[in-house]
PDB file of C-alpha atoms in Angstrom:
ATOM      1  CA  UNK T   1      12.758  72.626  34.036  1.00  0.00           C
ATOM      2  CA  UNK T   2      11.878  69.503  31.827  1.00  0.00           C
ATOM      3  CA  UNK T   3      14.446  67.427  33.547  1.00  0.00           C
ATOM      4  CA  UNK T   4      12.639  68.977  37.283  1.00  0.00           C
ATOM      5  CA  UNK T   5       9.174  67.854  36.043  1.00  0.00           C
ATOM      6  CA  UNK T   6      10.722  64.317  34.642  1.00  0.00           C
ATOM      7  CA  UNK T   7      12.419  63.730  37.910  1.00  0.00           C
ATOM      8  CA  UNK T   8       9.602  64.647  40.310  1.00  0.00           C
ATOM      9  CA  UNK T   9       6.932  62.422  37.822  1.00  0.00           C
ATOM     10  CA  UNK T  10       9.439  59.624  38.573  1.00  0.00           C
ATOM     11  CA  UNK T  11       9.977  59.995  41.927  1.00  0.00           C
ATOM     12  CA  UNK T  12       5.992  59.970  42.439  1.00  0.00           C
ATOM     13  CA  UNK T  13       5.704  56.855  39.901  1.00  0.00           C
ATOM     14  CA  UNK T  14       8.063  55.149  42.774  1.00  0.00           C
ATOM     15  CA  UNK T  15       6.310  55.972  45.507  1.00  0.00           C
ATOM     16  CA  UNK T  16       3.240  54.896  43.858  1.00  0.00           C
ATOM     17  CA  UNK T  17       4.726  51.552  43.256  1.00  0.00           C
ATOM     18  CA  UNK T  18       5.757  51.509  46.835  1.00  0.00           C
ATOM     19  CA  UNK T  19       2.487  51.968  48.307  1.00  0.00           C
ATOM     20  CA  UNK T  20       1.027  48.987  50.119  1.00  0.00           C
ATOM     21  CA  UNK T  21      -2.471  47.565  49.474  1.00  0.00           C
ATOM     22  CA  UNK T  22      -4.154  45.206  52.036  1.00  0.00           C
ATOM     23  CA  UNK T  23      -7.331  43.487  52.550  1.00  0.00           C
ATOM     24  CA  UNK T  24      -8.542  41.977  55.830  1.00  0.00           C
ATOM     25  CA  UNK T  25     -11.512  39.428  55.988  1.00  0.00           C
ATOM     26  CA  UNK T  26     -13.456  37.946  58.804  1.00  0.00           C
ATOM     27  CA  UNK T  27     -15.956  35.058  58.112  1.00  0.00           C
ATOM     28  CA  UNK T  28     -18.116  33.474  60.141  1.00  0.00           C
ATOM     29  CA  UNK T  29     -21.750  34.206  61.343  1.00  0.00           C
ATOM     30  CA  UNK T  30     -21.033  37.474  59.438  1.00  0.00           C
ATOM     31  CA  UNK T  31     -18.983  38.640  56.632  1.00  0.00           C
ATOM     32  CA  UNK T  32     -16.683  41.708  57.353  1.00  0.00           C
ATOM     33  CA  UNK T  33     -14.380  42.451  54.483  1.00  0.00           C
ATOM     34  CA  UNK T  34     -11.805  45.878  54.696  1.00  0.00           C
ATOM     35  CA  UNK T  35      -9.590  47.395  52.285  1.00  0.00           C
ATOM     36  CA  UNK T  36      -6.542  49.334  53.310  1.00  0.00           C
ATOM     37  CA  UNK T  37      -4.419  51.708  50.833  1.00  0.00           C
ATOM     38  CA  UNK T  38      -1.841  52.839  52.690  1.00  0.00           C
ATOM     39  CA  UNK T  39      -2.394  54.178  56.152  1.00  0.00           C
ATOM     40  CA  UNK T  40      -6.080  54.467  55.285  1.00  0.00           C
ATOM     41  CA  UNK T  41      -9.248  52.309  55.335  1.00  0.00           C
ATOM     42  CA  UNK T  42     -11.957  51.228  53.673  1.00  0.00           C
ATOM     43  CA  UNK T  43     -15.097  48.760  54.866  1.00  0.00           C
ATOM     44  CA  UNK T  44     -16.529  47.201  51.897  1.00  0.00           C
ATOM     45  CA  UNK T  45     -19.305  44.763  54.347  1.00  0.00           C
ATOM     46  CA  UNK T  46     -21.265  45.173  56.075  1.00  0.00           C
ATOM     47  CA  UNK T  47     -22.164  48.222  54.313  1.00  0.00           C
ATOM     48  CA  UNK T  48     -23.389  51.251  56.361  1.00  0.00           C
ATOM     49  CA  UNK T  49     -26.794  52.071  56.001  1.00  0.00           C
ATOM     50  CA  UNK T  50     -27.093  55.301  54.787  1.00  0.00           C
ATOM     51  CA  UNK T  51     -30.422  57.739  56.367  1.00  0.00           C
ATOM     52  CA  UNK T  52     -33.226  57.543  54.240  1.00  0.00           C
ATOM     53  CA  UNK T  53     -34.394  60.092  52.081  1.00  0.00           C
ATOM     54  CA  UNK T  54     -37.927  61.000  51.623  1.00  0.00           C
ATOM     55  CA  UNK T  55     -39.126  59.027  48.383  1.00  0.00           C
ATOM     56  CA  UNK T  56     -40.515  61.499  45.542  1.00  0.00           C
ATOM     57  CA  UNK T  57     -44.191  61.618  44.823  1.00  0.00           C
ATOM     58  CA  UNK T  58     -44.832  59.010  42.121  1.00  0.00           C
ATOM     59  CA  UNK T  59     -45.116  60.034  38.036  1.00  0.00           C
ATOM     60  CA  UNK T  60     -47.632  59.139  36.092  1.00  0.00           C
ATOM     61  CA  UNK T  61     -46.351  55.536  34.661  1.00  0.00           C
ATOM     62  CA  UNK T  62     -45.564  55.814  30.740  1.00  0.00           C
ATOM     63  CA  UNK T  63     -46.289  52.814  28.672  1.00  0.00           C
ATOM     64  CA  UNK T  64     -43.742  50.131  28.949  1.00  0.00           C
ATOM     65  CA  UNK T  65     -41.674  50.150  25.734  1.00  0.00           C
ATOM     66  CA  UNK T  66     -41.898  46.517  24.517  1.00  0.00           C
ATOM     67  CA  UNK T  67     -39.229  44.187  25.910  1.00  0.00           C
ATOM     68  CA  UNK T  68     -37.007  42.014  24.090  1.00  0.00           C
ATOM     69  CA  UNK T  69     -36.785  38.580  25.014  1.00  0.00           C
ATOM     70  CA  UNK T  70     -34.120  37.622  27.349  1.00  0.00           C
ATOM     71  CA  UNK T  71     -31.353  35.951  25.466  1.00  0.00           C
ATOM     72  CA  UNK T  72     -30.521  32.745  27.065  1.00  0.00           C
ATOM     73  CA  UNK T  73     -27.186  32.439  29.838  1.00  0.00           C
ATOM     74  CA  UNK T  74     -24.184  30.831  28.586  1.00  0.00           C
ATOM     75  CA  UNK T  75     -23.455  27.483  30.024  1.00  0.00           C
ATOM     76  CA  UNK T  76     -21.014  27.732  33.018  1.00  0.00           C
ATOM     77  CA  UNK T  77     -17.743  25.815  33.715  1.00  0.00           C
ATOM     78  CA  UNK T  78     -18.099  22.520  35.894  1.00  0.00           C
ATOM     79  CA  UNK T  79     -15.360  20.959  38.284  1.00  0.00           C
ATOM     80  CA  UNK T  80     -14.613  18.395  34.902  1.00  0.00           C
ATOM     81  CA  UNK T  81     -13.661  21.637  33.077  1.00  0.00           C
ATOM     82  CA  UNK T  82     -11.557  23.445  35.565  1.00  0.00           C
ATOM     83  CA  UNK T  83      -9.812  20.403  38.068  1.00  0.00           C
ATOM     84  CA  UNK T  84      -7.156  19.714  35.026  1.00  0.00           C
ATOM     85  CA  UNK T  85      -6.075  23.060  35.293  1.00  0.00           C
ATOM     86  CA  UNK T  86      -5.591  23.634  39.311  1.00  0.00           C
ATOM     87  CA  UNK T  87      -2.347  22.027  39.292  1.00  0.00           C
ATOM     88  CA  UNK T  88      -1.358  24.419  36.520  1.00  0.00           C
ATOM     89  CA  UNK T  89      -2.473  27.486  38.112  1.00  0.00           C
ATOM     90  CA  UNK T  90      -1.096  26.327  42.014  1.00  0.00           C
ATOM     91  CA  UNK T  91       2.924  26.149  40.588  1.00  0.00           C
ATOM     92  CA  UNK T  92       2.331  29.072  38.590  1.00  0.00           C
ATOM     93  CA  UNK T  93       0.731  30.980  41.236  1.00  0.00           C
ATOM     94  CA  UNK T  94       3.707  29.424  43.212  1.00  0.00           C
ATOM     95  CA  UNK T  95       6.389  31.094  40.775  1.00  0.00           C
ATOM     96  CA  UNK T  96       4.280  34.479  41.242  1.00  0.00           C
ATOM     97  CA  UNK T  97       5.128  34.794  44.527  1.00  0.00           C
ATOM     98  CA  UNK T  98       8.714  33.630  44.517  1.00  0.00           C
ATOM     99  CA  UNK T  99       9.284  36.712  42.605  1.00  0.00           C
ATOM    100  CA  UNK T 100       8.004  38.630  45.134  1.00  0.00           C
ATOM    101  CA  UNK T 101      10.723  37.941  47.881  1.00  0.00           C
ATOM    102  CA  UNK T 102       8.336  37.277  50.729  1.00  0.00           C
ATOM    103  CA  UNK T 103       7.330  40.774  50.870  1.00  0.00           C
ATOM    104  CA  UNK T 104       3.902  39.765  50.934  1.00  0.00           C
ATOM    105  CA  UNK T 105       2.220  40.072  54.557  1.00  0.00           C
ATOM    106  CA  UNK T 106      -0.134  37.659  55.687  1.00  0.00           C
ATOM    107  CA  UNK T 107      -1.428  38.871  58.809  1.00  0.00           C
ATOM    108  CA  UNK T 108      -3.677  37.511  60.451  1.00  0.00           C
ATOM    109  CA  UNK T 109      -4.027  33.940  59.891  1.00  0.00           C
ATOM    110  CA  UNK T 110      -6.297  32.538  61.902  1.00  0.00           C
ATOM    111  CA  UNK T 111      -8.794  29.716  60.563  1.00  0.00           C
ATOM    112  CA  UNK T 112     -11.041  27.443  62.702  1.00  0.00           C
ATOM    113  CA  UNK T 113     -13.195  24.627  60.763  1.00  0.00           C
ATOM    114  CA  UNK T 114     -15.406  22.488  62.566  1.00  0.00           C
ATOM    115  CA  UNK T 115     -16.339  19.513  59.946  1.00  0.00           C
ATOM    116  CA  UNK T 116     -19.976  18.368  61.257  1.00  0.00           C
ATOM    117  CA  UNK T 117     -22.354  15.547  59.493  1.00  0.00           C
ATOM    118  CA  UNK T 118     -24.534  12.224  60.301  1.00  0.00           C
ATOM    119  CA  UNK T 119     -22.415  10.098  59.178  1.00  0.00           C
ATOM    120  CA  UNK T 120     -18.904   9.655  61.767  1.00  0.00           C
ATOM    121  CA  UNK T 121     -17.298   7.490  58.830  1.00  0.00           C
ATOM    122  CA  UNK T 122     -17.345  10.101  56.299  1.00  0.00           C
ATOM    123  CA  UNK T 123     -16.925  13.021  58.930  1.00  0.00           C
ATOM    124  CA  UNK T 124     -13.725  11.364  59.834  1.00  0.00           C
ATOM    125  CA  UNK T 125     -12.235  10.764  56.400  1.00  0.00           C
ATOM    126  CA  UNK T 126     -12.858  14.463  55.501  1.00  0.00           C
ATOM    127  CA  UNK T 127     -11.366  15.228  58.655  1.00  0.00           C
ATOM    128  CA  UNK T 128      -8.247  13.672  57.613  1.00  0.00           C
ATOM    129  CA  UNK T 129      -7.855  14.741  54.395  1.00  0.00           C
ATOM    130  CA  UNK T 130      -8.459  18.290  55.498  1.00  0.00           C
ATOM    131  CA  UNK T 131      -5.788  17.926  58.345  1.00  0.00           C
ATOM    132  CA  UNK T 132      -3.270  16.251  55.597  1.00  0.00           C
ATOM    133  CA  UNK T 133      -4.150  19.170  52.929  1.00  0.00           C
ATOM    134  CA  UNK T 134      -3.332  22.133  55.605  1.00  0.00           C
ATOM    135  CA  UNK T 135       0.255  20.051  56.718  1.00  0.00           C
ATOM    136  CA  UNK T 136       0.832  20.187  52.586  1.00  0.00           C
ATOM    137  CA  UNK T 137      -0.203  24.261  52.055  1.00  0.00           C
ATOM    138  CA  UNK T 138       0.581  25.769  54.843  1.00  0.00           C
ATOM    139  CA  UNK T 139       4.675  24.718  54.715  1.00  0.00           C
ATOM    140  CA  UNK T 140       5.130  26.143  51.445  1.00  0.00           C
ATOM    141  CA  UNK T 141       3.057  28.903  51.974  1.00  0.00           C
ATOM    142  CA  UNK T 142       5.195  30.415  54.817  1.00  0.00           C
ATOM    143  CA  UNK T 143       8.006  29.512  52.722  1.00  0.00           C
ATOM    144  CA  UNK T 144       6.402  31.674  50.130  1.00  0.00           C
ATOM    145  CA  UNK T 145       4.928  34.869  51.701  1.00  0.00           C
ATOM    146  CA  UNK T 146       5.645  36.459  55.118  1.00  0.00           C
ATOM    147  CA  UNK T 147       3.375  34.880  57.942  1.00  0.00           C
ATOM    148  CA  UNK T 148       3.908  35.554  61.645  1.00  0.00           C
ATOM    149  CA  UNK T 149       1.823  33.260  63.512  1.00  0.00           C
ATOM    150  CA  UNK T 150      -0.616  31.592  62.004  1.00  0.00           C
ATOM    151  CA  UNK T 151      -3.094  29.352  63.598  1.00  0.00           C
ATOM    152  CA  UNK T 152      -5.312  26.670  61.928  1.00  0.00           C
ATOM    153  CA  UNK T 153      -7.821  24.613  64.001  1.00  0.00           C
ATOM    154  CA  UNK T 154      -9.245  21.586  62.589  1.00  0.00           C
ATOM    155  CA  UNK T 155     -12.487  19.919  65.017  1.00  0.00           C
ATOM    156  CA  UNK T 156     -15.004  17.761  63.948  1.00  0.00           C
ATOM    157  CA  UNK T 157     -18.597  17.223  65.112  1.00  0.00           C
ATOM    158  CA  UNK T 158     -20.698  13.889  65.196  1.00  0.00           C
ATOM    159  CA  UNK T 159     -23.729  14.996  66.585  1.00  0.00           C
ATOM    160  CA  UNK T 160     -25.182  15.853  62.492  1.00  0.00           C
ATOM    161  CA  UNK T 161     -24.277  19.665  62.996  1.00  0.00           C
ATOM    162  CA  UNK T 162     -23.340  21.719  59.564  1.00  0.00           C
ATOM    163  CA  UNK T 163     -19.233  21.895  58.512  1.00  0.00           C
ATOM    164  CA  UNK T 164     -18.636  25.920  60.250  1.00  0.00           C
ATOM    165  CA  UNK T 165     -15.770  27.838  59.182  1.00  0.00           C
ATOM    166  CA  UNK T 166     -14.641  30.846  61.029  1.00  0.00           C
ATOM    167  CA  UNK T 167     -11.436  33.047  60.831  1.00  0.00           C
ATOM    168  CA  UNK T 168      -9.718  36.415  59.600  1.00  0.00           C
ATOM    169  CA  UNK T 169      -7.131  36.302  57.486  1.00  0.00           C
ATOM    170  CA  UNK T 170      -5.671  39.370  55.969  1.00  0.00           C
ATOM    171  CA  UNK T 171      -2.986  40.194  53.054  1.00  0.00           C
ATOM    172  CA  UNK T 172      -1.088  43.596  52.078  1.00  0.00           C
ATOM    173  CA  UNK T 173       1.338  43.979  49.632  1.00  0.00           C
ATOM    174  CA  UNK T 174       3.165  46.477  47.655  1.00  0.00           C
ATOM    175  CA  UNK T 175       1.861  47.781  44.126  1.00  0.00           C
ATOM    176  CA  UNK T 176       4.891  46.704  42.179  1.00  0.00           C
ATOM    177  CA  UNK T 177       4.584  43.257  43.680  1.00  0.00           C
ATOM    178  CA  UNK T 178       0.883  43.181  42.711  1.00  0.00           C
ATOM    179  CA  UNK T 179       2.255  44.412  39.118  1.00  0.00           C
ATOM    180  CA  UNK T 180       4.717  41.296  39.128  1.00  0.00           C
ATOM    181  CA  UNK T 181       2.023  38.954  40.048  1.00  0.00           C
ATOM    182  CA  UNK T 182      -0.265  39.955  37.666  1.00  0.00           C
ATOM    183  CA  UNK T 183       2.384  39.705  35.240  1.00  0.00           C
ATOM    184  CA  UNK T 184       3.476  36.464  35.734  1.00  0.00           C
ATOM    185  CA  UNK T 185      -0.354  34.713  36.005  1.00  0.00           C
ATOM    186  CA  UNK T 186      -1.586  36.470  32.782  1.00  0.00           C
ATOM    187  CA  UNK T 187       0.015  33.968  30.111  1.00  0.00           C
ATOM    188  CA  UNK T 188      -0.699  30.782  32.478  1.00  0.00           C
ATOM    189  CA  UNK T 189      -4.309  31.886  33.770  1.00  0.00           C
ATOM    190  CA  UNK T 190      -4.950  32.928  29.510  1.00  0.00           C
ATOM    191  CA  UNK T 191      -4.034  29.315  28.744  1.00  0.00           C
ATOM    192  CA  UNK T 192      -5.873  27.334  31.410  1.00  0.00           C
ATOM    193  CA  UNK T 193      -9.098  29.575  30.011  1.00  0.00           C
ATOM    194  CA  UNK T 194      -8.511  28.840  26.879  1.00  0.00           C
ATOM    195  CA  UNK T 195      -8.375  25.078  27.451  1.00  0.00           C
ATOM    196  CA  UNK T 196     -11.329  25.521  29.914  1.00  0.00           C
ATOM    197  CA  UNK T 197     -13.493  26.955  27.231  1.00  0.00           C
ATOM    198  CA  UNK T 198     -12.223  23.670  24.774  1.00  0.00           C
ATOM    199  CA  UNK T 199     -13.682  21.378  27.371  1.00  0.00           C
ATOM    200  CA  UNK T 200     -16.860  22.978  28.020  1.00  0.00           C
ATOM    201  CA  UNK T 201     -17.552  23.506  24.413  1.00  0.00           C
ATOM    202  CA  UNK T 202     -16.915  19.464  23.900  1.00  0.00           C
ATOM    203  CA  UNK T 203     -18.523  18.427  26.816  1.00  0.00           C
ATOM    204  CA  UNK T 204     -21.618  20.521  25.543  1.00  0.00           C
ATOM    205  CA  UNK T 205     -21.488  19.099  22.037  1.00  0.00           C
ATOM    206  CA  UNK T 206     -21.474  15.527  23.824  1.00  0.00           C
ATOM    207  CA  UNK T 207     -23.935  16.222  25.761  1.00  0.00           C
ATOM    208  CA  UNK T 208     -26.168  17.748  22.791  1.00  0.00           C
ATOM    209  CA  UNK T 209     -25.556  14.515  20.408  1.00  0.00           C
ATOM    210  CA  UNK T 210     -26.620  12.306  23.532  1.00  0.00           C
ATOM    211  CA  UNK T 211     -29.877  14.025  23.690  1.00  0.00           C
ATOM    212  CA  UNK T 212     -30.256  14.276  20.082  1.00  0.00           C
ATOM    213  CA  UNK T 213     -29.912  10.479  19.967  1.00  0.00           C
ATOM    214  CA  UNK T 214     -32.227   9.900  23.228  1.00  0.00           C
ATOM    215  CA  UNK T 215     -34.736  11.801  21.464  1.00  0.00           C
ATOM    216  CA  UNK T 216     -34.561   9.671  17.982  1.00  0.00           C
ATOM    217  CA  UNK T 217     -34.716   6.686  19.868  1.00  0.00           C
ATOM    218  CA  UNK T 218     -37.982   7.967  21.791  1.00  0.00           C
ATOM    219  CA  UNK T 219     -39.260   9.197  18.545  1.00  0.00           C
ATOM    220  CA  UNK T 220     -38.091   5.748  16.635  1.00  0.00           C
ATOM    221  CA  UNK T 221     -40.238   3.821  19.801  1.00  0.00           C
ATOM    222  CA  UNK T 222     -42.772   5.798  19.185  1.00  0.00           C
ATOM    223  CA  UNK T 223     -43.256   5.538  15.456  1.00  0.00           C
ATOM    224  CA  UNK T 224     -42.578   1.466  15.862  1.00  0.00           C
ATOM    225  CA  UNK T 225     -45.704   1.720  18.382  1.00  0.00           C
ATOM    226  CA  UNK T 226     -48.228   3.442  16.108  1.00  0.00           C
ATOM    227  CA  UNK T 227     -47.376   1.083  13.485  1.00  0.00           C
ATOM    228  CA  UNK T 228     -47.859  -2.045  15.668  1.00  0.00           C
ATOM    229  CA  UNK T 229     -51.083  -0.446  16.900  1.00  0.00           C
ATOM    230  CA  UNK T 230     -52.230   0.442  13.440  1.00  0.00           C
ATOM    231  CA  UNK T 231     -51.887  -3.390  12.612  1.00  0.00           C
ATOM    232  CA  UNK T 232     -53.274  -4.343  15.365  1.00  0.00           C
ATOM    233  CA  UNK T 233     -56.602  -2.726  14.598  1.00  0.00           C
ATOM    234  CA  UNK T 234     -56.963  -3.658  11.174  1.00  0.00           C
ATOM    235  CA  UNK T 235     -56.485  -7.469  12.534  1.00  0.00           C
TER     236      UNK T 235
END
């Protein structure tokens, strides 16, 4: 009976791992975003709007307890902290899904971006280093995950209209191959934080002694220009 149970808890455990997850996202003048687990689905946006409910009569408000003050947020990351650390996480994300066979799906792949502005000089040079960064990704992507026909569409607009983006592009994958990415980023992604967090915490301390010495010099100024007033006014 113990070997029965083991056996079935196994099989199960296998199918689990078998299972395929999936996501499929459409942008452009609205946000639609799906999950799939296996044959069924989810719609995470837009949300459904759910009927109303009568709202309770009001309570008698109770005296506000006394708030604490609001502790101040921690300083983010900028692009100086994190662009050292793209190149890092790009080949290992690349090694992540050479493990995985090409069993990941990408399906559909379709991306349209219409790069708009005043300027036709610096519409056009965007427009050619987008067109030369999508002949770079895209090769080794479909050399790296499964993905029938995609289409990319690159347009630009000189008339001083906004950069548009629209598209849907959706993934699915297996469990165990989500298991064996996840694997393989966690020791690379730990170590491009941890060097993040080194940057920001000098570039803060920089920033802090250039203040501190801004404001000694302003004070210094100051000081200098009472005194000079001072003997001014005995003269």
């Amino acid at each position: 009976m113990g070997l029965w149970i083991l056996g079935i808890l196994l099989l199960l455990l296998v199918l689990l791992m078998l299972l395929r997850l999936g996501a499929e996202v459409s942008f452009g003048p609205q946000l639609c975003v799906q999950v799939r687990v296996g044959p069924g689905r989810l719609q995470i946006l837009p949300r459904q709007e759910k009927e109303k409910k009568p709202a309770p009569e009001k309570q008698p408000q109770k005296s506000a307890p006394e708030q604490k003050p609001a502790k101040p947020p921690k300083p983010g990351f900028v692009l100086a902290d994190v662009r050292p650390e793209i190149p890092v996480l790009l080949e290992a994300l690349k090694r992540a899904l050479g493990k995985t066979r090409r069993r990941l799906l990408v399906r559909p792949f379709v991306l349209s971006l219409t790069i708009g502005g005043t300027d036709p000089a610096a519409v056009g040079e965007t427009y050619g280093r987008a067109n030369g960064l999508v002949w770079q990704v895209m090769p080794q992507l479909e050399r790296l995950v499964r993905m029938p026909d995609p289409y990319v569409h690159l347009d630009c607009d000189f008339t001083g209209g906004p950069t548009r983006a629209e598209g849907q592009i959706g993934v699915s994958l297996r469990i165990w191959d989500l298991l064996v990415i996840g694997m393989t980023l966690a020791v690379p992604a730990l170590g491009c934080l941890k060097r993040m967090k080194k940057r920001r915490t000098e570039r803060l301390a920089q920033e802090n002694q250039k203040n501190s010495t801004t404001m000694a010099d302003g004070t210094a100024a100051a000081v200098r220009k009472d005194v000079t007033d001072g003997n001014e006014s005995e003269k």
